[in-house]
PDB file of C-alpha atoms in Angstrom:
ATOM      1  CA  MET A  15      66.105-133.365 -36.614  1.00  0.00           C
ATOM      2  CA  PRO A  16      69.521-134.959 -37.520  1.00  0.00           C
ATOM      3  CA  THR A  17      68.374-138.410 -38.882  1.00  0.00           C
ATOM      4  CA  ALA A  18      70.275-141.810 -38.237  1.00  0.00           C
ATOM      5  CA  LEU A  19      70.385-145.219 -40.355  1.00  0.00           C
ATOM      6  CA  ILE A  20      70.426-148.380 -38.446  1.00  0.00           C
ATOM      7  CA  THR A  21      70.028-151.707 -40.413  1.00  0.00           C
ATOM      8  CA  GLY A  22      69.301-154.220 -39.339  1.00  0.00           C
ATOM      9  CA  ALA A  23      66.652-152.003 -37.876  1.00  0.00           C
ATOM     10  CA  THR A  24      64.155-154.753 -36.352  1.00  0.00           C
ATOM     11  CA  ALA A  25      65.272-157.244 -33.883  1.00  0.00           C
ATOM     12  CA  GLY A  26      68.337-157.041 -31.284  1.00  0.00           C
ATOM     13  CA  ILE A  27      70.868-154.446 -31.024  1.00  0.00           C
ATOM     14  CA  GLY A  28      69.227-152.676 -33.695  1.00  0.00           C
ATOM     15  CA  ALA A  29      66.347-152.128 -32.496  1.00  0.00           C
ATOM     16  CA  ALA A  30      66.999-150.702 -29.079  1.00  0.00           C
ATOM     17  CA  TYR A  31      68.974-148.160 -31.510  1.00  0.00           C
ATOM     18  CA  THR A  32      65.957-147.242 -33.043  1.00  0.00           C
ATOM     19  CA  ARG A  33      64.052-147.101 -29.989  1.00  0.00           C
ATOM     20  CA  ARG A  34      67.417-144.847 -27.786  1.00  0.00           C
ATOM     21  CA  LEU A  35      67.509-142.755 -31.031  1.00  0.00           C
ATOM     22  CA  GLY A  36      63.603-142.376 -32.001  1.00  0.00           C
ATOM     23  CA  GLY A  37      63.708-141.154 -27.737  1.00  0.00           C
ATOM     24  CA  ASP A  38      66.381-138.122 -28.674  1.00  0.00           C
ATOM     25  CA  GLY A  39      64.409-137.528 -31.219  1.00  0.00           C
ATOM     26  CA  PHE A  40      65.658-138.293 -34.331  1.00  0.00           C
ATOM     27  CA  SER A  41      64.551-139.363 -37.714  1.00  0.00           C
ATOM     28  CA  LEU A  42      65.128-142.781 -38.646  1.00  0.00           C
ATOM     29  CA  VAL A  43      65.611-144.674 -41.775  1.00  0.00           C
ATOM     30  CA  LEU A  44      65.366-148.650 -40.951  1.00  0.00           C
ATOM     31  CA  VAL A  45      66.523-151.112 -43.349  1.00  0.00           C
ATOM     32  CA  ALA A  46      66.219-154.947 -42.979  1.00  0.00           C
ATOM     33  CA  ARG A  47      64.721-157.077 -45.639  1.00  0.00           C
ATOM     34  CA  ASP A  48      61.490-157.896 -43.409  1.00  0.00           C
ATOM     35  CA  ARG A  49      59.142-155.332 -45.121  1.00  0.00           C
ATOM     36  CA  ASP A  50      56.371-156.553 -42.639  1.00  0.00           C
ATOM     37  CA  ARG A  51      57.539-156.205 -40.224  1.00  0.00           C
ATOM     38  CA  LEU A  52      59.528-152.946 -40.859  1.00  0.00           C
ATOM     39  CA  ALA A  53      56.063-151.288 -41.269  1.00  0.00           C
ATOM     40  CA  ALA A  54      55.169-152.516 -38.159  1.00  0.00           C
ATOM     41  CA  ASP A  55      57.754-151.238 -36.367  1.00  0.00           C
ATOM     42  CA  ALA A  56      58.200-147.669 -38.158  1.00  0.00           C
ATOM     43  CA  ALA A  57      54.522-147.197 -37.342  1.00  0.00           C
ATOM     44  CA  ALA A  58      54.646-147.936 -33.656  1.00  0.00           C
ATOM     45  CA  LEU A  59      58.240-145.447 -33.980  1.00  0.00           C
ATOM     46  CA  ARG A  60      55.890-142.272 -34.596  1.00  0.00           C
ATOM     47  CA  ARG A  61      53.070-143.327 -31.973  1.00  0.00           C
ATOM     48  CA  ARG A  62      55.483-143.568 -29.510  1.00  0.00           C
ATOM     49  CA  TYR A  63      57.645-140.774 -30.265  1.00  0.00           C
ATOM     50  CA  GLY A  64      55.904-138.195 -33.002  1.00  0.00           C
ATOM     51  CA  VAL A  65      59.364-138.364 -35.158  1.00  0.00           C
ATOM     52  CA  THR A  66      59.724-139.147 -38.845  1.00  0.00           C
ATOM     53  CA  VAL A  67      60.638-142.634 -39.722  1.00  0.00           C
ATOM     54  CA  GLU A  68      61.679-143.963 -42.891  1.00  0.00           C
ATOM     55  CA  THR A  69      62.017-147.841 -44.016  1.00  0.00           C
ATOM     56  CA  LEU A  70      63.946-148.940 -46.791  1.00  0.00           C
ATOM     57  CA  PRO A  71      63.546-152.599 -47.481  1.00  0.00           C
ATOM     58  CA  ALA A  72      66.616-154.054 -48.129  1.00  0.00           C
ATOM     59  CA  ASP A  73      68.310-157.534 -48.496  1.00  0.00           C
ATOM     60  CA  LEU A  74      72.210-155.976 -47.339  1.00  0.00           C
ATOM     61  CA  SER A  75      73.631-159.598 -49.022  1.00  0.00           C
ATOM     62  CA  THR A  76      72.699-158.725 -52.266  1.00  0.00           C
ATOM     63  CA  ASP A  77      74.167-155.795 -54.855  1.00  0.00           C
ATOM     64  CA  ALA A  78      70.468-154.640 -55.386  1.00  0.00           C
ATOM     65  CA  GLY A  79      70.314-154.074 -51.463  1.00  0.00           C
ATOM     66  CA  LEU A  80      73.646-152.293 -51.530  1.00  0.00           C
ATOM     67  CA  THR A  81      73.084-150.812 -53.831  1.00  0.00           C
ATOM     68  CA  ALA A  82      69.777-149.146 -52.401  1.00  0.00           C
ATOM     69  CA  VAL A  83      70.510-148.099 -48.989  1.00  0.00           C
ATOM     70  CA  GLU A  84      73.788-146.307 -50.452  1.00  0.00           C
ATOM     71  CA  ASP A  85      71.358-144.309 -52.110  1.00  0.00           C
ATOM     72  CA  ARG A  86      70.083-143.464 -49.052  1.00  0.00           C
ATOM     73  CA  LEU A  87      72.692-142.677 -47.053  1.00  0.00           C
ATOM     74  CA  ALA A  88      74.521-140.643 -50.844  1.00  0.00           C
ATOM     75  CA  GLN A  89      71.208-137.695 -49.460  1.00  0.00           C
ATOM     76  CA  GLY A  90      72.700-137.596 -46.236  1.00  0.00           C
ATOM     77  CA  VAL A  91      72.423-138.420 -42.866  1.00  0.00           C
ATOM     78  CA  ASP A  92      73.632-137.340 -39.476  1.00  0.00           C
ATOM     79  CA  LEU A  93      75.091-141.235 -37.747  1.00  0.00           C
ATOM     80  CA  LEU A  94      75.123-144.193 -40.032  1.00  0.00           C
ATOM     81  CA  VAL A  95      74.189-147.748 -37.550  1.00  0.00           C
ATOM     82  CA  ASN A  96      75.547-150.704 -39.395  1.00  0.00           C
ATOM     83  CA  ASN A  97      74.396-153.385 -36.883  1.00  0.00           C
ATOM     84  CA  ALA A  98      73.269-155.887 -39.214  1.00  0.00           C
ATOM     85  CA  GLY A  99      74.348-159.428 -39.384  1.00  0.00           C
ATOM     86  CA  PHE A 100      74.437-163.233 -38.253  1.00  0.00           C
ATOM     87  CA  GLY A 101      75.775-165.988 -37.142  1.00  0.00           C
ATOM     88  CA  HIS A 102      76.593-170.063 -37.598  1.00  0.00           C
ATOM     89  CA  PRO A 103      76.492-172.616 -35.269  1.00  0.00           C
ATOM     90  CA  GLY A 104      78.457-174.750 -37.024  1.00  0.00           C
ATOM     91  CA  GLU A 105      82.289-175.122 -37.058  1.00  0.00           C
ATOM     92  CA  PHE A 106      84.359-173.575 -40.627  1.00  0.00           C
ATOM     93  CA  LEU A 107      84.166-176.847 -42.138  1.00  0.00           C
ATOM     94  CA  LYS A 108      81.225-177.864 -41.548  1.00  0.00           C
ATOM     95  CA  VAL A 109      79.636-174.592 -42.842  1.00  0.00           C
ATOM     96  CA  PRO A 110      78.875-174.585 -46.584  1.00  0.00           C
ATOM     97  CA  VAL A 111      81.262-171.994 -47.923  1.00  0.00           C
ATOM     98  CA  GLU A 112      78.267-169.935 -49.576  1.00  0.00           C
ATOM     99  CA  ALA A 113      77.060-169.537 -46.122  1.00  0.00           C
ATOM    100  CA  GLU A 114      80.262-168.271 -45.322  1.00  0.00           C
ATOM    101  CA  LEU A 115      80.470-166.082 -48.061  1.00  0.00           C
ATOM    102  CA  THR A 116      77.406-164.582 -47.670  1.00  0.00           C
ATOM    103  CA  MET A 117      78.800-163.546 -43.815  1.00  0.00           C
ATOM    104  CA  LEU A 118      81.853-161.640 -45.429  1.00  0.00           C
ATOM    105  CA  LYS A 119      79.009-159.090 -47.767  1.00  0.00           C
ATOM    106  CA  VAL A 120      77.077-158.700 -44.775  1.00  0.00           C
ATOM    107  CA  HIS A 121      79.984-157.745 -42.220  1.00  0.00           C
ATOM    108  CA  CYS A 122      82.547-156.661 -44.387  1.00  0.00           C
ATOM    109  CA  GLU A 123      81.969-154.846 -47.843  1.00  0.00           C
ATOM    110  CA  ALA A 124      77.816-154.080 -46.491  1.00  0.00           C
ATOM    111  CA  VAL A 125      80.188-152.226 -43.296  1.00  0.00           C
ATOM    112  CA  LEU A 126      82.794-150.767 -46.504  1.00  0.00           C
ATOM    113  CA  ARG A 127      80.666-149.962 -48.521  1.00  0.00           C
ATOM    114  CA  LEU A 128      77.982-148.158 -46.442  1.00  0.00           C
ATOM    115  CA  THR A 129      80.775-146.154 -44.342  1.00  0.00           C
ATOM    116  CA  TYR A 130      82.643-144.773 -47.565  1.00  0.00           C
ATOM    117  CA  ALA A 131      78.480-143.459 -49.369  1.00  0.00           C
ATOM    118  CA  ALA A 132      78.501-141.240 -45.608  1.00  0.00           C
ATOM    119  CA  LEU A 133      81.223-139.859 -45.287  1.00  0.00           C
ATOM    120  CA  PRO A 134      80.486-137.436 -47.646  1.00  0.00           C
ATOM    121  CA  ALA A 135      78.034-135.480 -46.405  1.00  0.00           C
ATOM    122  CA  MET A 136      79.044-136.464 -43.609  1.00  0.00           C
ATOM    123  CA  ARG A 137      82.417-134.594 -43.264  1.00  0.00           C
ATOM    124  CA  GLU A 138      80.464-131.939 -46.681  1.00  0.00           C
ATOM    125  CA  LYS A 139      78.767-130.844 -43.158  1.00  0.00           C
ATOM    126  CA  GLY A 140      81.778-131.032 -40.693  1.00  0.00           C
ATOM    127  CA  ARG A 141      79.735-133.599 -38.377  1.00  0.00           C
ATOM    128  CA  GLY A 142      78.308-137.079 -37.846  1.00  0.00           C
ATOM    129  CA  GLY A 143      79.299-140.901 -36.307  1.00  0.00           C
ATOM    130  CA  VAL A 144      78.930-143.854 -37.940  1.00  0.00           C
ATOM    131  CA  ILE A 145      78.858-146.818 -35.423  1.00  0.00           C
ATOM    132  CA  ASN A 146      80.139-150.122 -36.678  1.00  0.00           C
ATOM    133  CA  VAL A 147      78.086-153.092 -33.983  1.00  0.00           C
ATOM    134  CA  ALA A 148      81.663-155.593 -34.224  1.00  0.00           C
ATOM    135  CA  SER A 149      82.351-158.221 -31.451  1.00  0.00           C
ATOM    136  CA  VAL A 150      83.814-159.000 -28.562  1.00  0.00           C
ATOM    137  CA  ALA A 151      84.755-162.224 -30.975  1.00  0.00           C
ATOM    138  CA  ALA A 152      86.614-160.043 -32.467  1.00  0.00           C
ATOM    139  CA  PHE A 153      89.476-159.789 -29.422  1.00  0.00           C
ATOM    140  CA  PHE A 154      89.494-164.096 -30.205  1.00  0.00           C
ATOM    141  CA  SER A 155      89.512-166.233 -32.923  1.00  0.00           C
ATOM    142  CA  ARG A 156      86.490-168.499 -33.771  1.00  0.00           C
ATOM    143  CA  GLY A 157      86.393-169.109 -37.360  1.00  0.00           C
ATOM    144  CA  THR A 158      84.590-166.240 -40.153  1.00  0.00           C
ATOM    145  CA  TYR A 159      82.582-164.382 -37.544  1.00  0.00           C
ATOM    146  CA  SER A 160      85.464-163.137 -34.933  1.00  0.00           C
ATOM    147  CA  ALA A 161      87.501-163.082 -38.415  1.00  0.00           C
ATOM    148  CA  THR A 162      85.276-160.660 -39.948  1.00  0.00           C
ATOM    149  CA  LYS A 163      84.398-158.391 -36.663  1.00  0.00           C
ATOM    150  CA  ALA A 164      88.517-158.144 -36.197  1.00  0.00           C
ATOM    151  CA  TRP A 165      87.681-156.762 -39.510  1.00  0.00           C
ATOM    152  CA  VAL A 166      84.915-153.887 -38.717  1.00  0.00           C
ATOM    153  CA  VAL A 167      87.556-153.454 -35.382  1.00  0.00           C
ATOM    154  CA  ASN A 168      90.209-152.676 -37.629  1.00  0.00           C
ATOM    155  CA  PHE A 169      88.057-150.895 -40.479  1.00  0.00           C
ATOM    156  CA  SER A 170      86.334-148.695 -38.216  1.00  0.00           C
ATOM    157  CA  GLY A 171      90.597-147.442 -36.165  1.00  0.00           C
ATOM    158  CA  SER A 172      91.984-147.050 -40.036  1.00  0.00           C
ATOM    159  CA  VAL A 173      88.489-144.298 -41.184  1.00  0.00           C
ATOM    160  CA  ALA A 174      87.960-142.570 -37.525  1.00  0.00           C
ATOM    161  CA  ALA A 175      91.803-141.954 -38.344  1.00  0.00           C
ATOM    162  CA  GLU A 176      91.833-140.482 -41.849  1.00  0.00           C
ATOM    163  CA  VAL A 177      88.584-138.413 -40.456  1.00  0.00           C
ATOM    164  CA  ALA A 178      89.879-137.006 -37.298  1.00  0.00           C
ATOM    165  CA  GLY A 179      89.679-133.052 -37.280  1.00  0.00           C
ATOM    166  CA  SER A 180      87.060-132.387 -39.045  1.00  0.00           C
ATOM    167  CA  GLY A 181      83.173-133.610 -36.984  1.00  0.00           C
ATOM    168  CA  VAL A 182      82.898-136.865 -38.110  1.00  0.00           C
ATOM    169  CA  ARG A 183      83.545-139.975 -36.022  1.00  0.00           C
ATOM    170  CA  VAL A 184      83.930-143.626 -36.253  1.00  0.00           C
ATOM    171  CA  MET A 185      83.480-146.169 -33.927  1.00  0.00           C
ATOM    172  CA  ALA A 186      83.676-149.932 -33.267  1.00  0.00           C
ATOM    173  CA  LEU A 187      80.941-151.707 -31.046  1.00  0.00           C
ATOM    174  CA  CYS A 188      82.264-154.260 -29.215  1.00  0.00           C
ATOM    175  CA  PRO A 189      79.338-156.260 -27.450  1.00  0.00           C
ATOM    176  CA  GLY A 190      79.255-159.450 -25.905  1.00  0.00           C
ATOM    177  CA  LEU A 191      76.470-162.056 -25.284  1.00  0.00           C
ATOM    178  CA  VAL A 192      73.103-159.656 -25.613  1.00  0.00           C
ATOM    179  CA  ARG A 193      69.391-160.826 -24.827  1.00  0.00           C
ATOM    180  CA  THR A 194      68.315-160.510 -28.052  1.00  0.00           C
ATOM    181  CA  GLU A 195      67.472-162.866 -31.106  1.00  0.00           C
ATOM    182  CA  PHE A 196      70.834-163.227 -32.837  1.00  0.00           C
ATOM    183  CA  HIS A 197      71.939-167.020 -31.415  1.00  0.00           C
ATOM    184  CA  GLN A 198      68.014-168.115 -31.901  1.00  0.00           C
ATOM    185  CA  ARG A 199      68.288-167.285 -35.178  1.00  0.00           C
ATOM    186  CA  ALA A 200      71.409-168.749 -35.493  1.00  0.00           C
ATOM    187  CA  GLN A 201      70.267-172.078 -33.971  1.00  0.00           C
ATOM    188  CA  MET A 202      72.408-171.803 -31.070  1.00  0.00           C
ATOM    189  CA  ASP A 203      72.137-173.489 -27.410  1.00  0.00           C
ATOM    190  CA  THR A 204      73.450-170.845 -25.181  1.00  0.00           C
ATOM    191  CA  SER A 205      71.605-172.882 -21.988  1.00  0.00           C
ATOM    192  CA  GLY A 206      75.091-172.921 -20.752  1.00  0.00           C
ATOM    193  CA  ILE A 207      75.742-169.488 -20.084  1.00  0.00           C
ATOM    194  CA  PRO A 208      76.577-168.311 -17.166  1.00  0.00           C
ATOM    195  CA  GLY A 209      73.581-165.364 -16.258  1.00  0.00           C
ATOM    196  CA  PHE A 210      75.993-162.722 -15.528  1.00  0.00           C
ATOM    197  CA  LEU A 211      78.079-162.389 -19.577  1.00  0.00           C
ATOM    198  CA  TRP A 212      73.997-161.483 -20.449  1.00  0.00           C
ATOM    199  CA  LEU A 213      73.992-157.737 -21.519  1.00  0.00           C
ATOM    200  CA  SER A 214      70.199-156.306 -22.796  1.00  0.00           C
ATOM    201  CA  ALA A 215      70.234-154.443 -25.828  1.00  0.00           C
ATOM    202  CA  ASP A 216      69.269-151.170 -24.505  1.00  0.00           C
ATOM    203  CA  ASP A 217      72.182-151.004 -21.748  1.00  0.00           C
ATOM    204  CA  VAL A 218      74.519-151.672 -25.142  1.00  0.00           C
ATOM    205  CA  VAL A 219      73.128-149.142 -26.797  1.00  0.00           C
ATOM    206  CA  ARG A 220      72.837-146.707 -24.276  1.00  0.00           C
ATOM    207  CA  ALA A 221      76.902-146.867 -22.989  1.00  0.00           C
ATOM    208  CA  SER A 222      77.613-146.903 -27.092  1.00  0.00           C
ATOM    209  CA  MET A 223      76.036-143.484 -27.664  1.00  0.00           C
ATOM    210  CA  ARG A 224      77.925-142.431 -24.539  1.00  0.00           C
ATOM    211  CA  ASP A 225      81.276-143.986 -26.068  1.00  0.00           C
ATOM    212  CA  LEU A 226      80.860-141.990 -29.338  1.00  0.00           C
ATOM    213  CA  ALA A 227      79.941-138.202 -27.691  1.00  0.00           C
ATOM    214  CA  LEU A 228      83.735-139.370 -25.615  1.00  0.00           C
ATOM    215  CA  GLY A 229      84.790-139.922 -28.829  1.00  0.00           C
ATOM    216  CA  LYS A 230      85.839-143.335 -28.586  1.00  0.00           C
ATOM    217  CA  VAL A 231      87.376-145.846 -31.462  1.00  0.00           C
ATOM    218  CA  VAL A 232      86.167-149.186 -29.695  1.00  0.00           C
ATOM    219  CA  SER A 233      83.785-149.324 -26.886  1.00  0.00           C
ATOM    220  CA  VAL A 234      83.581-151.966 -25.268  1.00  0.00           C
ATOM    221  CA  PRO A 235      79.727-152.064 -22.507  1.00  0.00           C
ATOM    222  CA  SER A 236      80.760-153.893 -19.396  1.00  0.00           C
ATOM    223  CA  LEU A 237      83.291-153.542 -16.825  1.00  0.00           C
ATOM    224  CA  ARG A 238      83.431-157.330 -17.274  1.00  0.00           C
ATOM    225  CA  TYR A 239      83.489-158.050 -21.249  1.00  0.00           C
ATOM    226  CA  LYS A 240      86.574-154.601 -20.830  1.00  0.00           C
ATOM    227  CA  ALA A 241      88.700-157.680 -18.026  1.00  0.00           C
ATOM    228  CA  ILE A 242      87.602-159.957 -20.918  1.00  0.00           C
ATOM    229  CA  VAL A 243      89.328-158.349 -23.202  1.00  0.00           C
ATOM    230  CA  SER A 244      91.798-157.047 -21.634  1.00  0.00           C
ATOM    231  CA  VAL A 245      92.965-161.086 -20.754  1.00  0.00           C
ATOM    232  CA  GLY A 246      92.427-161.894 -24.230  1.00  0.00           C
ATOM    233  CA  ARG A 247      94.661-158.741 -25.738  1.00  0.00           C
ATOM    234  CA  LEU A 248      97.836-160.125 -23.665  1.00  0.00           C
ATOM    235  CA  LEU A 249      97.391-164.227 -24.224  1.00  0.00           C
ATOM    236  CA  PRO A 250      99.101-166.059 -27.372  1.00  0.00           C
ATOM    237  CA  GLN A 251      97.050-165.858 -30.477  1.00  0.00           C
ATOM    238  CA  ASN A 252      97.498-169.870 -30.405  1.00  0.00           C
ATOM    239  CA  GLN A 253      96.546-170.435 -26.857  1.00  0.00           C
ATOM    240  CA  ILE A 254      93.220-168.193 -27.313  1.00  0.00           C
ATOM    241  CA  ALA A 255      92.381-169.778 -30.459  1.00  0.00           C
ATOM    242  CA  ARG A 256      92.749-173.127 -28.669  1.00  0.00           C
ATOM    243  CA  ILE A 257      89.996-171.051 -26.107  1.00  0.00           C
ATOM    244  CA  SER A 258      88.101-170.238 -27.994  1.00  0.00           C
ATOM    245  CA  THR A 259      87.617-173.698 -30.601  1.00  0.00           C
ATOM    246  CA  ARG A 260      86.505-175.322 -27.321  1.00  0.00           C
ATOM    247  CA  LEU A 261      83.651-172.658 -25.563  1.00  0.00           C
ATOM    248  CA  GLY A 262      82.639-172.654 -29.177  1.00  0.00           C
ATOM    249  CA  ARG A 263      82.241-176.171 -29.184  1.00  0.00           C
ATOM    250  CA  ARG A 264      80.714-176.408 -25.821  1.00  0.00           C
ATOM    251  CA  PHE A 265      77.661-174.045 -26.296  1.00  0.00           C
ATOM    252  CA  ARG A 266      77.111-174.695 -29.681  1.00  0.00           C
TER     253      ARG A 266
END
């Protein structure tokens, strides 16, 4: 059976990937910080789908955590989903610099190192995939979060071009607002956001798997967010930054 490793696997989009891939018959490797939650989720997935589930407790903001996941990837997987991430509720100068550096570690260094660890075995087999979860925020300017997600999109596109023709696909997934624990954990007030802007995690995962199969390098689920991204790419960068800042203050 094919094997998928998912980081940030116990909540939100990561948990939706475990359900989708477990239902597709993948053996699963779940990576997250919460050992107890990992164990509970793994047991539930085994019961529901009858698949093999490994758990790998790891904090991707630490070198020890990253090394542990790199070592597992070096053994070979068929699909890597780099999903772990978090947000900050405050403006750049109101967030401790240590927290900003942690975001860079998780959103950028971890994605780079884990992708680097996974690709050799995939290329040797002539098949495999990497999905790096970015965000629609990548196409706008709003602090370190959007900057890291823009890096993920650029990085994924560059690596996808390098491995083209090898049977391995690399894709950046750029969802909009998704109903998960993400905003609550970041202490963000989302009460003023219109309902039509919210997506379900299961729908996002479904769209991403379809786009990966189609060979897309960037996946933006839902027509509404495709339209938003298209408009964002047409506007001047300074105007995008002003709009993003105003919206960020409104919904913080």
